[in-house]
Amino acid sequence: MKIETTPGAMTAEEIIALSKKHTLFEWSAQGTVDPLPVARAKGIYFWTPDGKRFIDFNSQLMCVNIGHGDERVVRAIQDQAARLPYVSPFMATEPRARLGRRLAELCPGDIDVFFFTNGGAEANENAVKLARWVTGRHKVLARYRSYHGATGAAITLTGDPRRWAAEPGIPGVVHVLDPYHGIERGWDSAAQSLATLEEVIQLEGPNTIAAFILEPVTGTNGVLVPPDGYLEGVRELCTKYGILMICDEVMSGFGRTGEWFAVDHWSVVPDILTMAKGLTSAYVQLGAVGMRRGIADQFKDRVFYGGLTYNSHPLACAAALATIQVYEDDRLIDNARTLGNVMTGLLGELERRHPSVGAVRSIGLFGIVELVRDRRTLEPLAPFNGTSAEMTALGQFFRQEGLYTIVRWNYFFTNPPLCITEAQLREGFAIIDRALEITDRAVPGT
Ligand SMILES: Cc1ncc(COP(=O)(O)O)c(C=O)c1O
């Protein structure tokens, strides 16, 4: 086949064929991947090279929070590229200086020192290193229903089945149960869950535990909003035993939940807060480890043994500054809260109308629908870590109808960009409403 060399001139078929031939797609057997070819994107929509429009109901990987193609951010990246695209991280630049100060203003409590990385996994890698150095302890507690990234330590911290292929992983990671036990068993109260956590701490030996890492609102593993009192209780237990609390806000940060950070809903200040995704809305890759002043102060006389060629990358820092300005100028955090309330109503309507809907959860514009075969038994429509004909058909319908979201196990997400309007939100939910007729057919008596 003769391949077009002018940018923007390849056909959809060429893009797919060459991408599959010469590049690996993540988390997939390569023979089964069926990627969507994408040519351009704007606001909450993106288009294939053939002009088919998709409504982005997952902000890609829950990261394009401000929406696609925002010219203010594009211009900031262009300007920075023209002025200074890169210097060594041993040097100081204006975007780095400004971003550190800006994040210190936005982050809870006295989290006001940052180490910049290329993404979320590297942020968590460095968070674990920090916690081990600062406490002189080696164990790290993490939860089963979690994802913390695909690199060495981050994938070991990860509780979901993506960890299995990377085992045994790094030493010292201990997984604990979450308050949520899946749709059939449901939730523990905050008190029960904290009692289990404290038991694990006792059994492991408090003096051996450097940190507990958790997503304050769990993302890919189910938009799990903790019962009130849980995060406050974790904070207390961590303080009681000298364990550092690391909150992974890679997905939940930057307005997704209707606050700058999910911990803000409960006024909890972790010792370390990791972020990525919404920090730049993914226009350029960037992650960060935020730490309380007391932790950073420990590295005044001690060496901070961490480094990355692209640490504090000027393009990424400029993109982050412009993105944060967009959140503020367009009041996107407020929009996430206001339209989050509308979305809660729309999710509730789905639950009333469709017998295959077993549970809905949301906070801000972070939402999920869990599907079941039977409302009485709450048997999930696909097993843990598995799929089913009905869930596959649902995904195909979304694709055919031009709605993009992640369909996983027995659930799918409703996580649009925070710039969405009420009319656009209803447009997406109208497609979902029709799609659920497919899954309703699996429910006995319908
Ligand atoms: C909560 C959480 N932590 C960490 C990561 C890893 O981030 P990255 O893919 O940027 O390495 C993700 C990615 O989905 C995430 O959702």
XYZ file of C-alpha atoms in Angstrom, residues 3-443:
441
model
C 1.300 5.506 2.380
C 0.447 9.210 2.325
C 3.254 11.288 3.889
C 1.515 14.687 4.179
C 0.271 15.172 7.785
C -3.513 14.929 7.997
C -3.875 13.140 4.665
C -4.019 9.486 5.736
C -7.259 7.598 5.521
C -8.802 6.000 8.582
C -7.839 2.564 7.259
C -4.190 3.603 6.776
C -3.993 5.079 10.258
C -5.373 1.903 11.824
C -3.290 -0.498 9.731
C 0.038 1.273 10.349
C -0.673 1.875 14.043
C -1.444 -1.813 14.509
C 1.568 -2.937 12.475
C 4.232 -0.824 14.198
C 2.898 0.132 17.639
C 1.619 -1.781 20.649
C -1.780 -0.963 22.161
C -1.941 -1.110 25.936
C -3.658 -3.722 28.111
C -4.703 -5.771 25.043
C -3.931 -8.811 22.975
C -2.897 -7.058 19.783
C -4.971 -9.333 17.577
C -8.171 -8.172 19.269
C -7.714 -4.395 19.249
C -10.121 -2.313 17.225
C -8.963 1.294 17.763
C -11.063 4.290 16.862
C -9.200 6.483 14.374
C -9.361 10.090 15.531
C -8.508 13.134 13.434
C -9.596 16.137 15.509
C -11.436 17.163 18.660
C -13.171 20.226 20.051
C -15.015 20.813 23.311
C -16.800 17.613 24.283
C -16.655 16.081 20.784
C -14.072 14.334 18.611
C -14.240 13.208 14.976
C -12.873 10.311 12.952
C -11.042 11.085 9.679
C -14.292 10.112 7.926
C -16.156 12.818 9.819
C -18.106 10.654 12.278
C -18.689 12.623 15.462
C -18.379 11.187 18.973
C -19.544 12.743 22.212
C -16.687 12.183 24.664
C -18.416 10.818 27.761
C -15.187 9.797 29.469
C -12.921 12.815 28.795
C -10.705 10.195 27.088
C -9.015 8.548 30.104
C -10.792 10.845 32.597
C -8.182 13.463 31.815
C -9.344 16.057 29.254
C -11.232 17.896 31.987
C -11.373 21.322 30.307
C -12.520 19.784 27.011
C -10.690 19.357 23.732
C -8.849 21.921 21.641
C -8.980 24.889 24.006
C -7.145 27.615 22.136
C -5.923 29.343 25.295
C -3.936 26.261 26.275
C -2.792 25.579 22.701
C -1.485 29.135 22.474
C 0.344 28.858 25.804
C 2.061 25.691 24.573
C 2.956 27.327 21.248
C 4.349 30.416 22.978
C 6.426 28.341 25.373
C 7.691 26.151 22.520
C 8.806 29.241 20.654
C 10.544 30.721 23.719
C 12.047 27.749 25.574
C 10.756 24.227 24.914
C 13.237 22.508 27.220
C 16.094 22.961 29.646
C 17.599 20.560 32.179
C 15.591 20.183 35.391
C 18.661 21.427 37.293
C 17.743 24.856 35.943
C 14.942 27.156 37.060
C 12.355 28.478 34.611
C 9.431 30.867 34.844
C 6.688 28.285 34.104
C 8.145 25.982 36.768
C 8.301 28.824 39.302
C 4.766 29.979 38.575
C 3.260 26.483 38.588
C 4.793 25.558 41.952
C 3.306 28.709 43.494
C -0.098 28.165 41.828
C -0.369 24.574 43.022
C 0.595 25.613 46.540
C -2.416 27.979 46.449
C -4.788 25.288 45.184
C -3.731 22.269 47.238
C -5.219 21.587 50.662
C -3.488 22.566 53.913
C 0.267 23.035 53.868
C 0.888 20.909 50.781
C 3.047 23.454 49.054
C 6.122 21.777 47.597
C 5.996 19.785 44.345
C 8.136 17.364 42.391
C 7.108 17.199 38.730
C 6.947 13.956 36.755
C 5.682 12.799 33.368
C 2.450 11.301 34.660
C 0.576 9.609 37.463
C 2.554 6.392 37.816
C 5.840 8.261 38.215
C 4.212 10.549 40.757
C 3.242 7.504 42.835
C 6.712 5.958 42.423
C 8.244 9.079 43.891
C 5.596 9.354 46.611
C 6.550 5.882 47.849
C 10.257 6.717 47.797
C 9.598 9.901 49.768
C 7.475 8.107 52.350
C 10.119 5.437 52.880
C 12.937 7.975 53.306
C 10.975 10.220 55.618
C 9.679 7.480 57.928
C 12.598 5.048 57.706
C 9.963 2.290 57.321
C 9.446 0.115 54.269
C 5.878 -1.229 54.033
C 3.137 0.492 52.062
C -0.556 -0.252 52.457
C -2.765 0.042 49.381
C -6.336 -1.009 48.599
C -7.594 -3.813 46.368
C -10.038 -1.724 44.381
C -7.437 0.669 43.067
C -5.239 1.593 40.144
C -2.035 3.530 40.723
C -0.167 3.165 37.417
C 1.732 0.636 35.341
C 5.377 1.120 36.421
C 7.231 -1.061 38.970
C 6.042 0.246 42.324
C 2.796 1.747 40.984
C 1.578 -1.526 39.515
C 2.463 -3.339 42.752
C 0.401 -0.785 44.679
C -2.449 -1.292 42.227
C -5.052 -3.608 43.674
C -7.027 -4.507 40.565
C -6.196 -7.486 38.322
C -3.877 -5.443 36.117
C -1.327 -6.111 38.895
C -1.318 -9.873 38.475
C 0.862 -10.010 35.354
C 3.503 -7.833 37.056
C 3.831 -9.898 40.215
C 5.796 -10.372 42.413
C 6.510 -6.619 42.070
C 8.321 -4.547 44.702
C 8.613 -5.881 48.264
C 6.634 -4.480 51.181
C 3.241 -3.726 49.636
C 0.241 -4.967 51.642
C -3.273 -4.750 50.221
C -6.275 -4.005 52.406
C -9.988 -4.246 51.704
C -12.038 -1.246 50.667
C -15.331 -0.157 52.220
C -16.995 -1.454 49.012
C -17.181 -5.182 48.257
C -18.835 -5.229 44.845
C -22.466 -4.812 43.899
C -23.677 -8.063 45.476
C -22.122 -7.493 48.935
C -22.260 -3.698 48.976
C -20.699 -1.333 51.510
C -19.203 -1.507 54.980
C -19.840 1.465 57.219
C -16.931 3.838 57.793
C -16.533 2.417 61.315
C -16.368 -1.211 60.098
C -13.915 -0.375 57.361
C -11.665 1.596 59.697
C -11.705 -1.232 62.245
C -10.486 -3.651 59.532
C -7.790 -1.205 58.514
C -6.587 -0.776 62.080
C -6.496 -4.553 62.514
C -4.250 -4.859 59.442
C -1.998 -2.099 60.787
C -1.689 -3.967 64.103
C -1.021 -7.301 62.410
C 1.607 -5.865 60.067
C 3.317 -3.873 62.808
C 2.688 -0.116 62.799
C 6.401 0.636 63.029
C 7.045 -1.107 59.719
C 4.480 0.876 57.706
C 5.674 3.977 55.852
C 2.457 4.933 54.082
C -1.117 4.158 53.144
C -1.903 5.119 49.539
C -5.504 5.485 48.444
C -7.647 7.148 45.823
C -9.977 9.338 47.925
C -12.709 8.672 45.350
C -11.706 5.501 43.524
C -11.735 5.848 39.739
C -11.520 2.966 37.283
C -12.459 0.491 39.975
C -15.904 1.938 40.381
C -16.290 5.646 41.226
C -16.340 4.620 44.868
C -17.334 7.586 46.995
C -16.336 6.696 50.572
C -18.886 6.858 53.392
C -18.588 10.074 55.401
C -16.081 9.608 58.185
C -13.910 7.127 56.307
C -11.246 9.501 54.986
C -11.263 11.448 58.256
C -10.771 8.134 60.083
C -7.920 7.093 57.783
C -6.287 10.451 58.493
C -6.596 9.833 62.240
C -5.198 6.306 62.046
C -2.267 7.459 59.926
C -1.474 10.239 62.399
C -1.861 7.864 65.358
C 0.664 5.365 63.944
C 3.071 7.770 62.206
C 2.027 6.447 58.795
C 2.041 8.916 55.902
C -1.296 9.302 54.113
C -0.791 9.446 50.340
C -3.853 10.476 48.361
C -3.701 9.554 44.697
C -5.743 12.304 43.040
C -4.484 11.506 39.549
C -8.061 10.904 38.395
C -10.145 12.569 41.109
C -8.240 15.877 41.121
C -8.805 19.074 39.155
C -12.526 19.470 39.453
C -13.682 16.009 38.460
C -15.640 15.617 41.706
C -16.830 19.232 41.909
C -13.964 20.404 44.119
C -10.353 21.080 43.144
C -9.408 17.845 44.909
C -11.643 15.041 46.166
C -10.200 15.300 49.705
C -11.670 18.818 49.871
C -15.167 17.299 50.215
C -14.135 15.977 53.622
C -11.559 18.683 54.532
C -8.836 16.052 54.858
C -5.194 17.028 54.330
C -3.011 14.097 53.284
C 0.755 14.161 53.801
C 1.407 13.560 50.118
C -0.971 14.218 47.222
C -0.218 12.900 43.735
C -1.762 14.345 40.575
C -1.546 14.203 36.759
C -4.307 13.975 34.091
C -6.458 17.094 34.768
C -3.353 19.068 35.792
C -2.790 19.820 32.095
C -6.046 18.243 30.871
C -3.596 15.927 29.066
C -2.616 18.585 26.494
C 0.997 17.815 27.493
C 1.976 14.989 29.826
C 2.647 16.072 33.413
C 2.317 14.641 36.899
C 3.302 15.958 40.308
C 3.925 14.815 43.862
C 2.699 17.440 46.295
C 4.012 17.246 49.853
C 3.469 19.026 53.133
C 6.066 21.586 54.070
C 7.408 19.406 56.911
C 8.230 16.591 54.503
C 9.933 18.881 52.008
C 11.957 20.464 54.824
C 13.599 17.120 55.485
C 15.407 17.480 52.176
C 17.102 20.747 53.085
C 20.162 18.918 54.365
C 19.499 15.491 52.878
C 19.748 14.643 49.212
C 16.481 14.118 47.372
C 17.411 11.017 45.368
C 14.938 11.396 42.528
C 15.252 12.646 38.989
C 13.784 12.606 35.495
C 15.115 14.165 32.295
C 11.704 15.751 31.772
C 11.091 16.850 35.376
C 9.527 20.362 35.383
C 9.313 20.323 31.587
C 8.668 23.932 30.511
C 6.059 22.990 27.889
C 4.144 20.912 30.400
C 4.348 23.551 33.134
C 3.092 26.206 30.689
C 0.238 23.910 29.673
C -0.674 23.332 33.329
C -0.694 27.062 34.122
C -2.955 27.780 31.146
C -5.235 24.856 32.041
C -5.623 26.049 35.630
C -6.494 29.506 34.277
C -9.227 27.934 32.126
C -10.714 26.101 35.151
C -10.885 29.472 36.883
C -11.957 31.757 34.022
C -14.736 29.390 32.907
C -15.698 28.398 36.478
C -15.393 24.755 35.527
C -15.241 23.457 39.093
C -18.576 25.166 39.767
C -19.921 23.727 36.516
C -18.850 20.241 37.595
C -20.765 20.727 40.841
C -23.898 22.188 39.234
C -24.060 19.765 36.326
C -23.011 17.003 38.701
C -26.365 17.549 40.412
C -28.120 17.328 37.042
C -26.177 14.139 36.298
C -27.204 12.605 39.625
C -30.815 13.161 38.537
C -30.230 11.645 35.100
C -28.512 8.602 36.612
C -31.453 8.200 38.993
C -33.841 8.267 36.033
C -31.864 5.500 34.332
C -32.132 3.459 37.510
C -35.902 3.937 37.622
C -36.457 3.176 33.933
C -34.093 0.236 33.378
C -34.255 -3.050 35.306
C -30.656 -3.905 34.311
C -29.337 -0.929 36.279
C -28.238 -2.307 39.652
C -26.529 0.778 41.051
C -25.545 4.294 40.041
C -22.998 6.479 41.797
C -21.645 9.936 41.119
C -19.900 12.903 42.638
C -19.487 15.984 40.474
C -19.041 14.822 36.881
C -17.569 11.494 37.992
C -20.286 8.879 37.406
C -20.848 5.186 36.914
C -23.663 2.752 36.092
C -23.372 -0.849 37.351
C -25.465 -3.381 35.465
C -27.030 -6.564 36.808
C -28.858 -9.634 35.506
C -31.349 -9.547 38.293
C -32.278 -6.734 40.669
C -33.091 -9.150 43.506
C -29.820 -11.113 43.507
C -27.749 -8.222 42.104
C -25.774 -10.718 40.044
C -23.492 -8.506 37.913
C -24.054 -8.498 34.143
C -20.412 -9.534 33.718
C -18.202 -11.207 36.316
C -15.327 -9.521 38.190
C -12.487 -9.012 35.671
C -14.647 -10.493 32.904
C -17.091 -9.553 30.199
C -20.324 -10.879 28.721
C -22.208 -10.826 25.435
C -24.530 -8.129 26.805
C -21.713 -5.805 27.913
C -19.982 -6.262 24.544
C -23.215 -5.435 22.720
C -23.653 -2.348 24.891
C -20.155 -1.117 23.965
C -20.872 -1.711 20.290
C -24.105 0.262 20.483
C -22.331 3.225 22.111
C -19.732 3.182 19.341
C -22.304 2.918 16.593
C -24.326 5.788 18.084
C -21.277 8.030 18.532
C -20.924 7.969 22.315
C -17.453 7.281 23.660
C -17.013 5.915 27.165
C -15.199 3.090 28.929
C -17.209 -0.103 29.335
C -15.509 -2.372 31.867
C -16.676 -5.602 33.529
C -20.322 -4.920 34.504
C -20.139 -1.127 34.430
C -19.604 1.955 32.308
C -18.688 5.535 33.120
C -20.299 8.952 32.671
C -17.289 11.294 32.985
C -17.645 14.064 30.409
C -15.372 17.110 30.209
C -16.240 19.696 32.855
C -17.135 22.283 30.186
C -20.207 20.262 29.162
C -23.585 22.052 29.013
C -26.858 20.666 30.346
C -28.158 20.124 26.786
C -25.029 18.160 25.853
C -25.262 16.098 29.030
C -28.866 15.219 28.159
C -27.771 14.366 24.596
C -25.340 11.755 25.964
C -27.872 10.367 28.439
C -30.449 9.999 25.660
C -28.060 7.625 23.860
C -27.433 5.718 27.098
C -31.178 5.468 27.712
C -31.629 3.742 24.342
C -28.544 1.553 24.842
C -29.852 0.120 28.104
C -32.732 -1.530 26.267
C -30.073 -4.045 25.167
C -29.024 -4.909 28.703
C -32.621 -4.871 30.005
C -33.330 -7.855 27.736
C -30.966 -9.952 29.909
C -33.168 -9.394 32.957
